[in-house]
C-alpha positions as a Python dict, from the first residue, in 0.01 Angstrom:
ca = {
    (1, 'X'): (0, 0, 0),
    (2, 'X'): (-206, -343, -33),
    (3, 'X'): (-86, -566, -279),
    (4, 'X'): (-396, -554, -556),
    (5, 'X'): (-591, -900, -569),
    (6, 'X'): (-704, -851, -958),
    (7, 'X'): (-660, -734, -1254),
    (8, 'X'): (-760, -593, -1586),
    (9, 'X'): (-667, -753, -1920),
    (10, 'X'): (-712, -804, -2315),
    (11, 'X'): (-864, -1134, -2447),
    (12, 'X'): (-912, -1242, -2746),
    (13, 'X'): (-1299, -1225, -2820),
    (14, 'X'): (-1299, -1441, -3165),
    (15, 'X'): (-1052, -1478, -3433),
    (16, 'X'): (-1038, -1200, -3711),
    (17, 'X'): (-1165, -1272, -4043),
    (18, 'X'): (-913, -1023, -4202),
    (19, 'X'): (-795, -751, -4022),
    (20, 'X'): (-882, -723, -3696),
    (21, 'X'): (-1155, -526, -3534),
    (22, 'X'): (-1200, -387, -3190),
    (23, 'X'): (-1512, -652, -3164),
    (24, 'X'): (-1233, -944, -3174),
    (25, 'X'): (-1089, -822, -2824),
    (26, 'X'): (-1238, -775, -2463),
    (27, 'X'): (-1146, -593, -2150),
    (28, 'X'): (-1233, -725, -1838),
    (29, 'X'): (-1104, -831, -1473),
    (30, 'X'): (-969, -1136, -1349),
    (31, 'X'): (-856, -1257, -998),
    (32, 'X'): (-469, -1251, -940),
    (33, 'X'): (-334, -1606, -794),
    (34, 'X'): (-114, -1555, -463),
    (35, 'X'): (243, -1609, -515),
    (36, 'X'): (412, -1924, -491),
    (37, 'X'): (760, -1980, -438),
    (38, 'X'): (1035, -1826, -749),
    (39, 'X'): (727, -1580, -858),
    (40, 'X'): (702, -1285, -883),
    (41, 'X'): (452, -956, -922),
    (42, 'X'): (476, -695, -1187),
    (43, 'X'): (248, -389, -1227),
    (44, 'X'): (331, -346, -1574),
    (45, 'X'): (417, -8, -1675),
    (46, 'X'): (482, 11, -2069),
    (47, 'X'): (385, -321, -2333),
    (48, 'X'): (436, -392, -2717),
    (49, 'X'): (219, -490, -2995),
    (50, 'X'): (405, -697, -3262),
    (51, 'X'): (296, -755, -3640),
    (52, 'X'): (350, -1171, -3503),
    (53, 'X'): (115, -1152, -3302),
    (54, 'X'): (-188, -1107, -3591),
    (55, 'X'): (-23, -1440, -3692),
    (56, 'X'): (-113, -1584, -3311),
    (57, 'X'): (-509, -1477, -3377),
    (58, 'X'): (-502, -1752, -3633),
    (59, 'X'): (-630, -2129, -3511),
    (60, 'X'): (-324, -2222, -3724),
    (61, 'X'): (2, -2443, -3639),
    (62, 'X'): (326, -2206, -3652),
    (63, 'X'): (613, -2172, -3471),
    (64, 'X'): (415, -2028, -3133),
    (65, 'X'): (91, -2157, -3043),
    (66, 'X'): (-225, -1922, -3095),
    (67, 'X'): (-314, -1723, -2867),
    (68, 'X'): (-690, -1923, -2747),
    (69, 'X'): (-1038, -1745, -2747),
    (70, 'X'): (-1160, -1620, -2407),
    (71, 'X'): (-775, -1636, -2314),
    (72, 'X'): (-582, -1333, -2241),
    (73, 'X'): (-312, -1210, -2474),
    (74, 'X'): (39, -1176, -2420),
    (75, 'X'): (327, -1047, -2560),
    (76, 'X'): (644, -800, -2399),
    (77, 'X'): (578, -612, -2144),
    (78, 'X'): (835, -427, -1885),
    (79, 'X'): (757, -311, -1521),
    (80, 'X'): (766, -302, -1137),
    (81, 'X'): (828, -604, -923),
    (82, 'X'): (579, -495, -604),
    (83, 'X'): (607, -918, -462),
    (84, 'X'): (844, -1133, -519),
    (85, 'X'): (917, -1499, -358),
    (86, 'X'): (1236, -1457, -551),
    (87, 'X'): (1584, -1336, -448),
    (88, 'X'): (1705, -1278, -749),
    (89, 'X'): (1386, -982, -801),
    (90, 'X'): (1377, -752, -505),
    (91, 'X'): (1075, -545, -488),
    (92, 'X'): (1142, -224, -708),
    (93, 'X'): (1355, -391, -978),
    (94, 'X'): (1224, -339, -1332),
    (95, 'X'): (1168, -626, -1520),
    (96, 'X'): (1178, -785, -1860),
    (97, 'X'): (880, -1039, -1969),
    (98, 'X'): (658, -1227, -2168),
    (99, 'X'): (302, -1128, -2024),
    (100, 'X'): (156, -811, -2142),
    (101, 'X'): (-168, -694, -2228),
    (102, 'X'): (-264, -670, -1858),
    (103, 'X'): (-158, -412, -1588),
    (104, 'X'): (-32, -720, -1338),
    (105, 'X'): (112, -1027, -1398),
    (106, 'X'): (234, -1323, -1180),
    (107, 'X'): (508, -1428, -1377),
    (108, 'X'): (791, -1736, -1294),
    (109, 'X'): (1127, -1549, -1170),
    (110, 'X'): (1279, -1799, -1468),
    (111, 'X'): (1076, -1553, -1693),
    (112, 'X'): (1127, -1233, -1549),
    (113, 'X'): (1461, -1053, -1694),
    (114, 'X'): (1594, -756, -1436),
    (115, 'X'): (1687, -453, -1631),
    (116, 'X'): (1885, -196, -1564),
    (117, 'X'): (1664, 164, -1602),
    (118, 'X'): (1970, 365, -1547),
    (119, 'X'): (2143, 257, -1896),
    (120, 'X'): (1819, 306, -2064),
    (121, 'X'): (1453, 394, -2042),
    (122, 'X'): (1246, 47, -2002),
    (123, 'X'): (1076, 80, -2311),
    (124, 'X'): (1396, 49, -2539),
    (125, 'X'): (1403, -305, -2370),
    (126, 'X'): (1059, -343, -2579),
    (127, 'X'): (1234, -211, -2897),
    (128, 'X'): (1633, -123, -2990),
    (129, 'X'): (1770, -335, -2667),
    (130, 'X'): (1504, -592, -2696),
    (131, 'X'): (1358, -820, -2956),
    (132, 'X'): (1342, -601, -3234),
    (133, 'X'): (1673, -496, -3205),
    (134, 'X'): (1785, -828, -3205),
    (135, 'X'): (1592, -957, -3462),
    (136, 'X'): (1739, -671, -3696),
    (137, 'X'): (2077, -771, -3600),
    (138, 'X'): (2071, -1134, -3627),
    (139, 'X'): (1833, -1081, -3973),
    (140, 'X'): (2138, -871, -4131),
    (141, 'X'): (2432, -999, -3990),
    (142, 'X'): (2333, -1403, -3943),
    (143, 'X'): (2023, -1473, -4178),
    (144, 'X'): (2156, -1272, -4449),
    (145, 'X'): (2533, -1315, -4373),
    (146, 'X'): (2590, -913, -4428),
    (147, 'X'): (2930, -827, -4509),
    (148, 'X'): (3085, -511, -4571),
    (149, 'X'): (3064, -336, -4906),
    (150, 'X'): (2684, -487, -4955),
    (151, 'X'): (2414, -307, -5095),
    (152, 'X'): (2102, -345, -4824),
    (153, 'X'): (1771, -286, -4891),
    (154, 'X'): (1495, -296, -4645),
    (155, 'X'): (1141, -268, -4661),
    (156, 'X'): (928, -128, -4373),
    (157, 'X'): (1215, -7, -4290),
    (158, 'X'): (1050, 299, -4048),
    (159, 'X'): (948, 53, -3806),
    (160, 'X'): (1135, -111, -3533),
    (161, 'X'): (1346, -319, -3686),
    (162, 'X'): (1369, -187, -4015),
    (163, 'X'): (1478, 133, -3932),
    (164, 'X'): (1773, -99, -3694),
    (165, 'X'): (1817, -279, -3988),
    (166, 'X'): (1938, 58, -4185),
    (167, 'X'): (2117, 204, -3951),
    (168, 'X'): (2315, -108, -3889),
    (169, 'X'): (2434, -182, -4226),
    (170, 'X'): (2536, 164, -4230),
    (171, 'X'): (2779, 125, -3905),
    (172, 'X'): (2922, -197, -4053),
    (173, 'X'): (3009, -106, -4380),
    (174, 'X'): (2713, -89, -4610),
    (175, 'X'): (2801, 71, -4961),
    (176, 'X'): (2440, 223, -5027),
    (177, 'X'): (2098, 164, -4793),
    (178, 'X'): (1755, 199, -4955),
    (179, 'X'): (1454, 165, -4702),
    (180, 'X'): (1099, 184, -4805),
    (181, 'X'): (796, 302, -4615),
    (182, 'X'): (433, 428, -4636),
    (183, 'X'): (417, 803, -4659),
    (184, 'X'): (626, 1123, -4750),
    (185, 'X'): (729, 1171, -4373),
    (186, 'X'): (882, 838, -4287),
    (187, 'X'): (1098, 857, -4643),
    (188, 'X'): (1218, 1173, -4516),
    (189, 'X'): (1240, 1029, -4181),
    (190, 'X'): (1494, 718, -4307),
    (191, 'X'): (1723, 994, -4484),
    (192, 'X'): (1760, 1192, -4145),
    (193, 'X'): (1839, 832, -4003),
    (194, 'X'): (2152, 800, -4272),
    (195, 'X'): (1936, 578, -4547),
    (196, 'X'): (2142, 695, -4871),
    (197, 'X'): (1765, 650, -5047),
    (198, 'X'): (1430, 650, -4944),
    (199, 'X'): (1116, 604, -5128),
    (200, 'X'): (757, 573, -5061),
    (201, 'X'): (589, 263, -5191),
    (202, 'X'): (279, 347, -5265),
    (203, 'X'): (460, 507, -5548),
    (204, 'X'): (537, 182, -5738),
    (205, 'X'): (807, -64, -5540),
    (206, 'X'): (997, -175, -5852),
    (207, 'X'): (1021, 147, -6048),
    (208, 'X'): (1162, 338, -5696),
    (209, 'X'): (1399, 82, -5603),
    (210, 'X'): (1561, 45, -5971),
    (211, 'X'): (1587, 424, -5921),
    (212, 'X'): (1729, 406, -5566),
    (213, 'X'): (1975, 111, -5637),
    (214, 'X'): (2071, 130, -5980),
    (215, 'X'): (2339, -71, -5932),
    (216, 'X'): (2157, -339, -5788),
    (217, 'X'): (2152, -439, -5423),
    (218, 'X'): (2303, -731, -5250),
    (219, 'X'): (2096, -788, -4941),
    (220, 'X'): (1732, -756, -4908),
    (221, 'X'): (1575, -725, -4548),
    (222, 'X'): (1206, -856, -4587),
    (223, 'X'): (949, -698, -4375),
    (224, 'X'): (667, -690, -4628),
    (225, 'X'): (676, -974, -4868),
    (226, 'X'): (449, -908, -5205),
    (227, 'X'): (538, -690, -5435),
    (228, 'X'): (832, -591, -5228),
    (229, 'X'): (971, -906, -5260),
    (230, 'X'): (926, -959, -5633),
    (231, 'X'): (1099, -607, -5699),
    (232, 'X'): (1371, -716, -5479),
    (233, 'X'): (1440, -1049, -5689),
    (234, 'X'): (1471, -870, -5984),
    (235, 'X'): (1742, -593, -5799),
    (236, 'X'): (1937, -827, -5614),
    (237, 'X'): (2251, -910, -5823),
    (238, 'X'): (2480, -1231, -5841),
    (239, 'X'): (2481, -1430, -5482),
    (240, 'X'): (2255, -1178, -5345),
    (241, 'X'): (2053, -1294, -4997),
    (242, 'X'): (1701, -1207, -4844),
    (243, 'X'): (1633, -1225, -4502),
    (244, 'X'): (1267, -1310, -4468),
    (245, 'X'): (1186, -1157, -4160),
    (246, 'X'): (813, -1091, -4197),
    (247, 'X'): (470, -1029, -4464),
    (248, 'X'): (301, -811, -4308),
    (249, 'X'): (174, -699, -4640),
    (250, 'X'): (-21, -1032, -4632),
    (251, 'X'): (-131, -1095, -4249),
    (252, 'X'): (-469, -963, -4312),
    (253, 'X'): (-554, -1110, -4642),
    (254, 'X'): (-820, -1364, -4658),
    (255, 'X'): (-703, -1532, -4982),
    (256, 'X'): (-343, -1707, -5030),
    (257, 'X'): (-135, -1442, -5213),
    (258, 'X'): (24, -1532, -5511),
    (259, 'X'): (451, -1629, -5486),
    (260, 'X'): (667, -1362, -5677),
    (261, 'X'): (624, -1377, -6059),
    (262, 'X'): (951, -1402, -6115),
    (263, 'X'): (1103, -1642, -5850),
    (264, 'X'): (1269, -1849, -6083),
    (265, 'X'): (1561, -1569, -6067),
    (266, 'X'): (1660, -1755, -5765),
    (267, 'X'): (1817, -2010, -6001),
    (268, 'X'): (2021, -1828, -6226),
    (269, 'X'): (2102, -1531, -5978),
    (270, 'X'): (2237, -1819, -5720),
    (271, 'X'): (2044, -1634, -5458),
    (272, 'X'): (1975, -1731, -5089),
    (273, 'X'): (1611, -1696, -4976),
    (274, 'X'): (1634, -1769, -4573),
    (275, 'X'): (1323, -1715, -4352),
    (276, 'X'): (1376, -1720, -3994),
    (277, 'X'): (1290, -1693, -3637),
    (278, 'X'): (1493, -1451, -3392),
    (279, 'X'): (1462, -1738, -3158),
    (280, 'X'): (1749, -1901, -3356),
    (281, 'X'): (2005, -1672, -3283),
    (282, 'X'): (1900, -1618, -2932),
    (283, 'X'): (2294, -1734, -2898),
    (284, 'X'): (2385, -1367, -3044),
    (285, 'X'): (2250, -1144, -2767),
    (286, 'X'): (2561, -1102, -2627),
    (287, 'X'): (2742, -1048, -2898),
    (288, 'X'): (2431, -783, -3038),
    (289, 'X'): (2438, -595, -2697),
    (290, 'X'): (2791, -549, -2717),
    (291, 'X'): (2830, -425, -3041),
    (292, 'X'): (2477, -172, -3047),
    (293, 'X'): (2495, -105, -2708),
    (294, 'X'): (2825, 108, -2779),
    (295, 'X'): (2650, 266, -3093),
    (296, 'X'): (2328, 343, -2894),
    (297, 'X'): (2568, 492, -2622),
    (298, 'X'): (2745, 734, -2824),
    (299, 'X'): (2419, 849, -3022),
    (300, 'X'): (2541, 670, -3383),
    (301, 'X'): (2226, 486, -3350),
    (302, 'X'): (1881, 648, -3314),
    (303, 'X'): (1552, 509, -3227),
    (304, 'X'): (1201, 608, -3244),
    (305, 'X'): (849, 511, -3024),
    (306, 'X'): (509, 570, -3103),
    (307, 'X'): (305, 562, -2808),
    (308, 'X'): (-69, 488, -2684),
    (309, 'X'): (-191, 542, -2347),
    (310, 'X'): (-400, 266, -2121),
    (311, 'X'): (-488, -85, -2159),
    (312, 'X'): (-815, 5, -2282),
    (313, 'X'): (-643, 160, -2630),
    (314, 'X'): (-398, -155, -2684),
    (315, 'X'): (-658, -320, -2964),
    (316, 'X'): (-672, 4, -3158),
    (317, 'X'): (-267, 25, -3130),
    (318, 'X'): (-220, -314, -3262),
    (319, 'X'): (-459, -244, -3580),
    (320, 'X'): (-275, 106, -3565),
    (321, 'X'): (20, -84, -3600),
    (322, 'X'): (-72, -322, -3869),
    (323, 'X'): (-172, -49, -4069),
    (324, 'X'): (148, 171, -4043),
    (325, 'X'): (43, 389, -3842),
    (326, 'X'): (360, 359, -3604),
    (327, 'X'): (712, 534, -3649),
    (328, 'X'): (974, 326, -3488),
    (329, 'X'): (815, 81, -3174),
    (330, 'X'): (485, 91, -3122),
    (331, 'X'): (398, 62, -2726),
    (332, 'X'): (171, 118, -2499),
    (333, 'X'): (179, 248, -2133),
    (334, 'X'): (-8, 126, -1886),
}
């Protein structure tokens, strides 16, 4: 078949003011370049929306530039290499990148990760093999220097990496996991996932977790920030440690939120408050894959997907996502 010569992609119309709208994206075509040599091309087949990436729509300095208006977005994306200029990414291999939110990308063989499809579908390379699943790891184990006998809280913890997070601890050791999460099915959903407690926070965040830990906790997974974050100051006992993996509670807000009431805990609780990047502990992957990978193999670790269909309905999955809308990973196939 002939090799297509364009494309159709997601840019960023103009920045949201809050959360985002449909009117801050745009579909339309561009031209594919012809290869050059170490490229290759990928007719993407499935790609992820991330809660990071409402961070990216800001004209803000972080640690990843912003994604530019009139520019298309990117983010994970697996699929088909149908050219390559590369040896190392025969035509047919499934790939691994960095440039979703299109149906074809030219990307650099340096950035193009071959994966194998027969271990796993290529959307858990998106999710429980991929940077979620990493970042879950590394959060528990490296950021909040988990050891066995810890009680582990998460919040969000029915999304990707929260609901890693939980079933992590579990396999290492935990003595009690609590998860939060935003409606009667997803706290029923954690306990089926081997959460000892679930609760829903709309219900009150401080009153449910004194209820579900009331024996305190000594690691808190941070997916929310807010009120999540006060509660768990005032639960986490001597020498506790948060992990301060996300806000998402606060992406969309227009005004600074307020810190936690009562941070001055931190003092006389000796407590660790570490924010990071999974970035950092790139350095674990191998270590990560080879203690999951076993887990996933023999079924002790379960994941979930929530799925649109077509590049036109990637906006509404990303404010789908930001809103909790998602069990597990949310993705979208192209």
């Amino acid at each position: 078949m002939p090799l297509p010569t364009s494309t159709r992609q997601i840019v960023l119309a103009q920045r949201p003011d809050g959360w985002p709208t449909d009117a801050d994206f745009r579909l339309e075509s561009a031209d594919l370049p012809d290869l050059g040599p170490g490229e290759v091309l990928v007719r993407n087949t499935v790609m992820s929306v991330d809660p990071y990436m409402r961070g990216r729509m800001n004209d803000v300095k972080s640690y990843i530039p912003p994604f530019q208006i009139d520019a298309p977005l990117d983010g994970g994306a697996v699929g088909e290499v149908i050219a390559s200029t590369s040896a190392e990414h025969p035509l047919g291999s499934h790939v691994l990148h960095g440039l979703g939110w299109r149906e074809h990308a030219v990307v650099p063989a340096r950035g193009a990760t071959v994966i194998d499809t027969t271990l796993a579908p290529e959307s858990a390379y998106l999710g429980v093999l991929g940077m979620p699943g990493l970042t879950a790891y590394a959060g528990l184990v490296a950021a909040a220097e988990f050891q066995p006998g810890d009680a582990v809280f998460v919040s969000g913890a029915a999304g990707a990496v929260g609901s890693l997070v939980g079933q992590i601890a579990r396999l290492k050791g935990a003595s009690r996991v609590v998860g939060s999460a935003g409606s009667p099915a997803k706290v029923h959903h954690l306990r089926d996932l081997g959460f000892d407690a679930a609760f829903d926070y709309h219900d009150g965040v401080a009153a449910e977790l004194k209820a579900a830990a009331p024996d305190g906790i000594d690691v808190y997974f941070d997916n929310v920030g807010g009120d999540h974050l006060e509660a768990a100051l005032s639960r986490l006992n001597l020498n506790g440690r948060v992990a301060m993996c996300g806000a998402i509670a606060q992406y969309n807000e227009t005004e600074p939120s307020a810190a936690p009431r009562n941070l001055a805990l931190v003092i006389g609780k000796n407590l660790t408050l570490r924010g990071f990047i999974v970035a950092k502990y790139a350095s674990l992957r191998p270590q990560f894959l080879a203690e999951v990978g076993p887990w996933l193999a023999a079924g002790e670790i379960r994941y979930d997907e929530t799925f649109r269909d077509g590049l036109d309905s990637a906006p509404q999955a990303f404010i789908d996502l930001l809103g909790g809308a998602n069990t597990g990973k949310m993705l979208v196939r192209l």
